[in-house]
PDB file of C-alpha atoms and ligand atoms in Angstrom:
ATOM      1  CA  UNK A  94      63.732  63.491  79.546  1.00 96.00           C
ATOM      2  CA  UNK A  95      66.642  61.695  81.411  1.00 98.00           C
ATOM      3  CA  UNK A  96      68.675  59.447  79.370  1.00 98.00           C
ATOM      4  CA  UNK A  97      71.376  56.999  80.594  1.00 98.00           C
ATOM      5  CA  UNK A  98      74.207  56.505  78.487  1.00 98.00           C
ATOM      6  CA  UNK A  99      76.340  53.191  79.123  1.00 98.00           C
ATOM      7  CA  UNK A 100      79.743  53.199  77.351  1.00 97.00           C
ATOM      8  CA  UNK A 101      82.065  49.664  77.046  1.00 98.00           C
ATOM      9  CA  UNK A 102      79.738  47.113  79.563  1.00 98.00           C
ATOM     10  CA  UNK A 103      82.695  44.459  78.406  1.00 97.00           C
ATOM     11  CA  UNK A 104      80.547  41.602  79.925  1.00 97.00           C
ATOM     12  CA  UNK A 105      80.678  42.738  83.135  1.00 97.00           C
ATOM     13  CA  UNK A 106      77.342  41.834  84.614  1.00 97.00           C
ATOM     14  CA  UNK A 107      78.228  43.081  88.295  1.00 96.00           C
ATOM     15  CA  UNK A 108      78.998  46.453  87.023  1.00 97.00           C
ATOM     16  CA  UNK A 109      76.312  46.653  85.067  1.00 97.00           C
ATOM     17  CA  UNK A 110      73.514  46.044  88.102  1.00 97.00           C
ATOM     18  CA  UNK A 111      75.156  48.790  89.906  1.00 97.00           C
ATOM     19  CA  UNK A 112      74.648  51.098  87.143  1.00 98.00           C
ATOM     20  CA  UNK A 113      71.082  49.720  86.579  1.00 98.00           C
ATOM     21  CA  UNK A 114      70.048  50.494  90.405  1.00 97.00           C
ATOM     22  CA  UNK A 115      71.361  53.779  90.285  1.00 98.00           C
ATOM     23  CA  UNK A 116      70.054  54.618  87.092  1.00 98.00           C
ATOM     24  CA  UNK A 117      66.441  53.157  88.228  1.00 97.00           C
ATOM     25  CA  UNK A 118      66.892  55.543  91.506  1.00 98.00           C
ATOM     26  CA  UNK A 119      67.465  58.402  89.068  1.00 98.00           C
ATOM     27  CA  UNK A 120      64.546  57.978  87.000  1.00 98.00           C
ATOM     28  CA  UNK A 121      65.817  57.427  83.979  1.00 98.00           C
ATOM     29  CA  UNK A 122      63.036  57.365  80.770  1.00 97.00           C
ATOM     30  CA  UNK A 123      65.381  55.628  78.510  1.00 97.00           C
ATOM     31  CA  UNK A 124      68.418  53.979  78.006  1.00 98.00           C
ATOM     32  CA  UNK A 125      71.405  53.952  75.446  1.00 98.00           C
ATOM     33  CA  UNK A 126      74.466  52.018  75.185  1.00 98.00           C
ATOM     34  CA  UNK A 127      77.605  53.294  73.351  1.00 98.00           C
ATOM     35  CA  UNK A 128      78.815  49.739  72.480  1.00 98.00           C
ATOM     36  CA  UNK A 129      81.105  47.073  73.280  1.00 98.00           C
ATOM     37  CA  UNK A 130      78.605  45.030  75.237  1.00 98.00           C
ATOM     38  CA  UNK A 131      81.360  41.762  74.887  1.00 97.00           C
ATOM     39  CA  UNK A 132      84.259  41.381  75.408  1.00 94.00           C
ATOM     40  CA  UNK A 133      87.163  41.013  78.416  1.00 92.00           C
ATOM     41  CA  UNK A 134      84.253  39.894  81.278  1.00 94.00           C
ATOM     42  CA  UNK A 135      82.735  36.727  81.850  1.00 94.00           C
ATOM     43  CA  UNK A 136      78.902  37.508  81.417  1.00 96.00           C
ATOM     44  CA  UNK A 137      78.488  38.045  77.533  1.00 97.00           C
ATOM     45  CA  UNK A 138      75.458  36.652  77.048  1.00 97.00           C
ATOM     46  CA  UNK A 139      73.667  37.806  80.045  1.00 97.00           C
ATOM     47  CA  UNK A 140      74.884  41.258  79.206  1.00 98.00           C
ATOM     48  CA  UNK A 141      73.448  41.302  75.949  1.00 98.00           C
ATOM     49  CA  UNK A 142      69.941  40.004  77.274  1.00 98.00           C
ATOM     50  CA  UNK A 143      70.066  42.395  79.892  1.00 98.00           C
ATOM     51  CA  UNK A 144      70.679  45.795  76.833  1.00 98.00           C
ATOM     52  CA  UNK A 145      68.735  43.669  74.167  1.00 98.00           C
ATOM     53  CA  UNK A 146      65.714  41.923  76.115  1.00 97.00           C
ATOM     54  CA  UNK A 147      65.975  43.631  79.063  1.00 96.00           C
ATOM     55  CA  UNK A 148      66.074  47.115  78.418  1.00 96.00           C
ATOM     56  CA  UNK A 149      65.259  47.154  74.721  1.00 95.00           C
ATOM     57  CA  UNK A 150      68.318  49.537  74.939  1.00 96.00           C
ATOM     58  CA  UNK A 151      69.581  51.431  71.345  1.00 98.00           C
ATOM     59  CA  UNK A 152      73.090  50.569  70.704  1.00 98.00           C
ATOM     60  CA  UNK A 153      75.997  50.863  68.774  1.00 98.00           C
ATOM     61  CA  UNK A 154      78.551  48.052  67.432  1.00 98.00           C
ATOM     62  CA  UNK A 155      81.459  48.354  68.812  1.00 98.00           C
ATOM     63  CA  UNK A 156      84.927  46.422  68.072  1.00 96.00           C
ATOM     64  CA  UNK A 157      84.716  43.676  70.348  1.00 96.00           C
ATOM     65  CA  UNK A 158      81.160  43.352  69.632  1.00 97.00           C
ATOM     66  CA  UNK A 159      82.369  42.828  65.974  1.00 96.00           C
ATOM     67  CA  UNK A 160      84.926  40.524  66.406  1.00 95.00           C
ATOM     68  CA  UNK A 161      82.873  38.366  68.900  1.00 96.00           C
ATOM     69  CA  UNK A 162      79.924  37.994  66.728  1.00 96.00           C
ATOM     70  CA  UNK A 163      82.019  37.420  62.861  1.00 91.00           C
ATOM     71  CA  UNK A 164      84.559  35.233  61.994  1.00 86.00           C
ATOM     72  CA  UNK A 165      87.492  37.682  61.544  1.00 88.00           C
ATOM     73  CA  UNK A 166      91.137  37.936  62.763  1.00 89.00           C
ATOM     74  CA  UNK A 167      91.822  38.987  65.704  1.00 87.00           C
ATOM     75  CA  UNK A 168      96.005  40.191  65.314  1.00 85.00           C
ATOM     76  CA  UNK A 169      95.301  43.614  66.082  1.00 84.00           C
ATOM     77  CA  UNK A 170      94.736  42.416  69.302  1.00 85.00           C
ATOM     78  CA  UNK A 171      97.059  41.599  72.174  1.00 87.00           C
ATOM     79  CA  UNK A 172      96.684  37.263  72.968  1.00 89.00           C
ATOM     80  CA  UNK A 173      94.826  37.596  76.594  1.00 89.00           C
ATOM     81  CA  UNK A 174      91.913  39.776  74.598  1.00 88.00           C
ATOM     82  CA  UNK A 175      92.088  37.713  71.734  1.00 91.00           C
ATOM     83  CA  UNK A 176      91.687  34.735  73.665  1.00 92.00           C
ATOM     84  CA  UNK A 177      88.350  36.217  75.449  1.00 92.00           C
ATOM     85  CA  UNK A 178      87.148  36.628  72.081  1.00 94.00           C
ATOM     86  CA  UNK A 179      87.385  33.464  71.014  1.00 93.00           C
ATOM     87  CA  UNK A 180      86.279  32.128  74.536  1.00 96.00           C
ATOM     88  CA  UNK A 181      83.083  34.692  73.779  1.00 96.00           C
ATOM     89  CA  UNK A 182      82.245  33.527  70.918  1.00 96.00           C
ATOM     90  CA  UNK A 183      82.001  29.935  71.955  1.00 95.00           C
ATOM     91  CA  UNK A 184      79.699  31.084  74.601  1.00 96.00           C
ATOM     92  CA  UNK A 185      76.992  32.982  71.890  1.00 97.00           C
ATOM     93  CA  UNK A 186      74.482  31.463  69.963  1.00 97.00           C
ATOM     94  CA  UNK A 187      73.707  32.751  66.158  1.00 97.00           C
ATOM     95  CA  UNK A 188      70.763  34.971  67.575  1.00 98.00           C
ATOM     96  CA  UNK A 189      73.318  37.059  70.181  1.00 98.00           C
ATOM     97  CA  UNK A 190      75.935  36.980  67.424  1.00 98.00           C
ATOM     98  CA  UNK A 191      73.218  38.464  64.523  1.00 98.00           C
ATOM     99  CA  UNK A 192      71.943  41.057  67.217  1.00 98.00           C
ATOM    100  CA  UNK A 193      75.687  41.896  68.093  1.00 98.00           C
ATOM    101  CA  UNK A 194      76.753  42.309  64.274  1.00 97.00           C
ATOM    102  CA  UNK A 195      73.210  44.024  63.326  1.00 98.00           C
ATOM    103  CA  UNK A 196      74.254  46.942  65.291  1.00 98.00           C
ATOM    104  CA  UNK A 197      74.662  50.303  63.325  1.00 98.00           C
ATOM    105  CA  UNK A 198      78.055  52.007  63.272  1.00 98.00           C
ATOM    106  CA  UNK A 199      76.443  55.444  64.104  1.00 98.00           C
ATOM    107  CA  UNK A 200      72.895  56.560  66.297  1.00 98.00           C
ATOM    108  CA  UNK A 201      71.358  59.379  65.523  1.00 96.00           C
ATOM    109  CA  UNK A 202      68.305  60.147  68.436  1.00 90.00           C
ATOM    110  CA  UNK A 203      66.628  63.060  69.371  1.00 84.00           C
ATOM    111  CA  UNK A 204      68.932  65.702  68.772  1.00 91.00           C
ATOM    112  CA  UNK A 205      72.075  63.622  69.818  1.00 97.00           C
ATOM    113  CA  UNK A 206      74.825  61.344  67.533  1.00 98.00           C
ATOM    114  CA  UNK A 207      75.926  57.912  69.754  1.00 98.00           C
ATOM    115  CA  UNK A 208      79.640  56.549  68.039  1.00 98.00           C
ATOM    116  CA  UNK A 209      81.461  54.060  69.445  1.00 98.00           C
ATOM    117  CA  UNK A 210      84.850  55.326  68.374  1.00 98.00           C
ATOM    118  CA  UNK A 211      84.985  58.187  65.926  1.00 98.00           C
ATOM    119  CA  UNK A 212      82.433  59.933  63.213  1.00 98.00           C
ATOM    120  CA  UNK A 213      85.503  60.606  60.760  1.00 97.00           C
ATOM    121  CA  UNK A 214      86.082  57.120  60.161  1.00 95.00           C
ATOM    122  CA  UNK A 215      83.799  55.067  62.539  1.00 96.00           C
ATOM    123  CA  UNK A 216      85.053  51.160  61.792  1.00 94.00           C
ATOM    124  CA  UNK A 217      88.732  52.690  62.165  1.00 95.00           C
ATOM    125  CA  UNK A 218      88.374  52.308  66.021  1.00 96.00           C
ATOM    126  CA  UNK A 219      90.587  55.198  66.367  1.00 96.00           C
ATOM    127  CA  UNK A 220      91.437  56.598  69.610  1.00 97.00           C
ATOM    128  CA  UNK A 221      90.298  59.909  70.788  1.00 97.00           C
ATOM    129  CA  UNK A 222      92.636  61.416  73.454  1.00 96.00           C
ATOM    130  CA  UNK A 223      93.369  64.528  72.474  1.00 96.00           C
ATOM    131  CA  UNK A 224      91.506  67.548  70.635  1.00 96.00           C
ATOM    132  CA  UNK A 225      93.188  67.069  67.094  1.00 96.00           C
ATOM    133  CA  UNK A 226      91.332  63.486  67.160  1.00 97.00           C
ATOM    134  CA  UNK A 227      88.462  64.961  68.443  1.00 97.00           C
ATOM    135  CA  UNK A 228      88.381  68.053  66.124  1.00 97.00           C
ATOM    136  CA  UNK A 229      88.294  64.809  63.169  1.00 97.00           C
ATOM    137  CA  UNK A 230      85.579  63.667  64.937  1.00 98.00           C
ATOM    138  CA  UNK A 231      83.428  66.793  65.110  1.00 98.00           C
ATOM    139  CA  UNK A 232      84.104  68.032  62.009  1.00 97.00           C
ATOM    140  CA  UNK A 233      81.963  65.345  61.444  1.00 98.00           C
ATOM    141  CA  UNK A 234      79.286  65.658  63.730  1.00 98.00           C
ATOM    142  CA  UNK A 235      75.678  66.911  62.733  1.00 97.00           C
ATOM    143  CA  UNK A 236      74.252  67.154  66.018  1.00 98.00           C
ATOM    144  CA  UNK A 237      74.949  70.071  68.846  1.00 98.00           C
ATOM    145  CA  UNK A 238      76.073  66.594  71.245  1.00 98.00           C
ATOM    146  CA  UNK A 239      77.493  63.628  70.514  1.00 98.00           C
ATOM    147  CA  UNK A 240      78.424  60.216  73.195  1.00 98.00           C
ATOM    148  CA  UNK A 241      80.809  57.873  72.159  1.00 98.00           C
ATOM    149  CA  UNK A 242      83.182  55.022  73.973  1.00 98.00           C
ATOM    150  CA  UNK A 243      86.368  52.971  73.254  1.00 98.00           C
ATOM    151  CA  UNK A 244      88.819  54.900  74.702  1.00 97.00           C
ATOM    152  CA  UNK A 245      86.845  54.363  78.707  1.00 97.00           C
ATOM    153  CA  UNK A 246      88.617  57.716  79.717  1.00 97.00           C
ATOM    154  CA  UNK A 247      85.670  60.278  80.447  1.00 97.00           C
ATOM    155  CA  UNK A 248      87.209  63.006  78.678  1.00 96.00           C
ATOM    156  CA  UNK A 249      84.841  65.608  77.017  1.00 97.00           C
ATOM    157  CA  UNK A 250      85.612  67.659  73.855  1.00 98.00           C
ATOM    158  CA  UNK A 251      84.090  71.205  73.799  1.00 98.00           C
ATOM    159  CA  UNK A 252      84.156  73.442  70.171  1.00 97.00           C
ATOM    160  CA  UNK A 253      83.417  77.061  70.769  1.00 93.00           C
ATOM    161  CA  UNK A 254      86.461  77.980  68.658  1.00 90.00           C
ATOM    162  CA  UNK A 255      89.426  75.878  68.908  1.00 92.00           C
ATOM    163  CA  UNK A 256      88.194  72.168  70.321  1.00 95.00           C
ATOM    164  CA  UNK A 257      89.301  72.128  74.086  1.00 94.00           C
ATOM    165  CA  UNK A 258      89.412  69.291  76.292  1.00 95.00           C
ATOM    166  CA  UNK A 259      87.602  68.787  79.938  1.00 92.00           C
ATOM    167  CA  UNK A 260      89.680  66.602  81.819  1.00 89.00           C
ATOM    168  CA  UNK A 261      87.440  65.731  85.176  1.00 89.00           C
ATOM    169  CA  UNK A 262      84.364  66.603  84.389  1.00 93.00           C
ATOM    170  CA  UNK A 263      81.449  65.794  86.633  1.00 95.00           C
ATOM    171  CA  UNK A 264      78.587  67.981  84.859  1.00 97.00           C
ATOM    172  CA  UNK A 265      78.520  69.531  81.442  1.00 97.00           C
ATOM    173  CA  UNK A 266      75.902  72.288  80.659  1.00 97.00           C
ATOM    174  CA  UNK A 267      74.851  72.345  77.157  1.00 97.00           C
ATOM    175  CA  UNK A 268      75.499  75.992  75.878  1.00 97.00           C
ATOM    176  CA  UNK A 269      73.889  77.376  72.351  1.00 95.00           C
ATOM    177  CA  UNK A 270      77.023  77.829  70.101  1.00 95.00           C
ATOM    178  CA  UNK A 271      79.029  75.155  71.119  1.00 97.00           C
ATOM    179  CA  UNK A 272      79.688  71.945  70.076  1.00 97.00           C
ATOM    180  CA  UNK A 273      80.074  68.618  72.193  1.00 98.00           C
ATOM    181  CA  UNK A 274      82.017  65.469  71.878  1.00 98.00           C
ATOM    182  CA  UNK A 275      81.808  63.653  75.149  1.00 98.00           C
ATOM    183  CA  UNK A 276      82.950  60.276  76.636  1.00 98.00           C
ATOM    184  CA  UNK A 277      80.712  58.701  78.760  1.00 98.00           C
ATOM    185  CA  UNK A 278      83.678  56.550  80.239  1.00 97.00           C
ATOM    186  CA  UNK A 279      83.519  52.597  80.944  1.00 98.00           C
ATOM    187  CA  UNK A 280      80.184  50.456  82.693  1.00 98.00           C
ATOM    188  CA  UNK A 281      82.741  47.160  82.978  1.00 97.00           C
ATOM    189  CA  UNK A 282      86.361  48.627  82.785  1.00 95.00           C
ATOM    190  CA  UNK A 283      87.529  51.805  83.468  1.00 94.00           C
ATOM    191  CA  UNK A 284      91.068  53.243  82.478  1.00 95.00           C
ATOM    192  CA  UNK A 285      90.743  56.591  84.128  1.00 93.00           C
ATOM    193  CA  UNK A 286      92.946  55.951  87.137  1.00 92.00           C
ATOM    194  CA  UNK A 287      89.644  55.215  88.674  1.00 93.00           C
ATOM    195  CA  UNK A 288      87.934  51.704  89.278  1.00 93.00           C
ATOM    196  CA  UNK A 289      84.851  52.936  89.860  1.00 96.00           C
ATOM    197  CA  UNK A 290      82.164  52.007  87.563  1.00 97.00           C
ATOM    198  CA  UNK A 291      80.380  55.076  85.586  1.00 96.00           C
ATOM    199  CA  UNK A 292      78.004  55.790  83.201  1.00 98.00           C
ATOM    200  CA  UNK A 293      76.588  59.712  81.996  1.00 98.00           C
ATOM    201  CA  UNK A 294      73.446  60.877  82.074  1.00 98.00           C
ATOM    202  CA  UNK A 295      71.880  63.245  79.683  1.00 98.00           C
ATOM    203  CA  UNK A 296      68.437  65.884  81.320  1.00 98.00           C
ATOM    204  CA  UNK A 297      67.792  67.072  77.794  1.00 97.00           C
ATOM    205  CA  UNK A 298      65.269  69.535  80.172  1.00 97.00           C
ATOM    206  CA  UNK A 299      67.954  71.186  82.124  1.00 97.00           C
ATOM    207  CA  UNK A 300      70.103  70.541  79.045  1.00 97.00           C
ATOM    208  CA  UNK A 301      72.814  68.926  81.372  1.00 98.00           C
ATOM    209  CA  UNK A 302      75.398  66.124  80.881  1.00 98.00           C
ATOM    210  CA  UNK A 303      75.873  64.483  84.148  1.00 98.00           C
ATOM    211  CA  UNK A 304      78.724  61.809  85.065  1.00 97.00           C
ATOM    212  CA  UNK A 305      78.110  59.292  87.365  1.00 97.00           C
ATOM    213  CA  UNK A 306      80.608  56.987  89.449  1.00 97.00           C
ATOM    214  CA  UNK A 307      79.610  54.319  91.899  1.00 97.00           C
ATOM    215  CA  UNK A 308      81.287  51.506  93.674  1.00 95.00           C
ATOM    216  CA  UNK A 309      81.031  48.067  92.825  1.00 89.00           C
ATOM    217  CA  UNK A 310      83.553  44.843  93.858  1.00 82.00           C
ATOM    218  CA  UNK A 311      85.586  45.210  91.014  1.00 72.00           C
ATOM    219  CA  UNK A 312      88.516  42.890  91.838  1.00 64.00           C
ATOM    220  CA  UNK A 313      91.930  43.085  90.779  1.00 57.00           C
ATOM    221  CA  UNK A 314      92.215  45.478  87.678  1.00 53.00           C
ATOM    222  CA  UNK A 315      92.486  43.984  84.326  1.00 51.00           C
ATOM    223  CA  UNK A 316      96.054  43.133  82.652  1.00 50.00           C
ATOM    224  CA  UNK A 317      95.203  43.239  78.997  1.00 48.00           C
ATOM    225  CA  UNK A 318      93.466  45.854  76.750  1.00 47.00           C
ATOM    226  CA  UNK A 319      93.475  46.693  73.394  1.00 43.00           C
TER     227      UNK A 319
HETATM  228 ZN1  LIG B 666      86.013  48.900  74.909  1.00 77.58          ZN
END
């Protein structure tokens, strides 16, 4: 089985085609989103029919997806994103908002976890950039694999002993004995270095974790993130 995994979409509907076409030339047999659907872009709502209508897609809530779809404060975050959550939530009605905030925290399918930050302390939104965060994470995690988001670097986390980092991945074989904690980088805004847009995808056959990057018109890069 091939399995698409789409990390932070942030209501970017252009980006998200791209991935879509590419993912339909693949042959993927299902997809899974890692969360944040909202947030920064313009196209919130037809993001969210595209992963909730659309694709029927398994997802998990992710901050901005929280904050856009309650009525809580948004001071942990800088004004411009604050501001496109307010401007997002004008722009969903009570059925986008209940999907967005019915989301679970944690995915467990097949034999795989799906976070959107950490497993440690999931609606902490911590950051995982290096292997002590990740080593939280996984100490944590029940399954051999598990995909998460937030940080939109593509950096995988590989236990075998100490937790080592692979910076640059493009493929990832799936090895008995080890454990793996792996970014699947950012659909609608990547912080890599690299503005291409990317998604992973998993041949549970061939036991293979695949990254994928693909050009898109991305515009000028984005000035706020949180
Ligand atoms: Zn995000």
């Amino acid at each position: 089985m091939k399995i698409a995994i789409l990390g932070d979409i942030h209501a970017n509907a252009e980006a998200l085609y791209v991935v879509l076409a590419d993912a339909k030339r693949e042959q993927v047999d299902q997809y899974l989103c890692v969360g944040d659907i909202v947030g920064y872009g313009s196209d919130p709502k037809e993001c969210i029919q595209i992963i909730r209508d659309g694709l029927k897609c398994p997802c998990v809530l992710g901050n901005h997806d929280l904050l856009a779809s309650a009525d809580l404060s948004t001071w942990s975050f800088n004004p411009k994103s604050a501001e496109m959550i307010h401007w997002t939530r004008e722009q969903l009605d009570t059925d986008d908002k209940n999907y967005l905030s019915s989301l679970p925290l944690v995915l467990r399918m097949h034999d795989f976890t799906v976070v959107h930050a950490t497993l440690d302390v999931p609606r902490s939104w911590g950051y995982v950039f290096d292997r002590l965060a990740a080593a939280s994470s996984m100490s944590y995690q029940e399954t051999q694999v598990c995909f998460f988001g937030h940080t939109h670097v593509p950096l995988a986390f590989i236990k075998d002993g100490p937790v080592r980092t692979e910076h640059g991945w493009t493929s990832l074989d799936i090895k008995e004995g080890c454990r793996y904690f792996i970014n699947v980088g950012s659909v609608g805004q990547p912080r890599d270095g690299n503005p291409k847009t990317g998604y992973v995808i998993y041949d549970t056959d061939a036991q293979q974790v695949r990254i994928k990057r693909l050009d898109y018109n991305a515009g000028p890069p984005p000035k706020c993130r949180v």
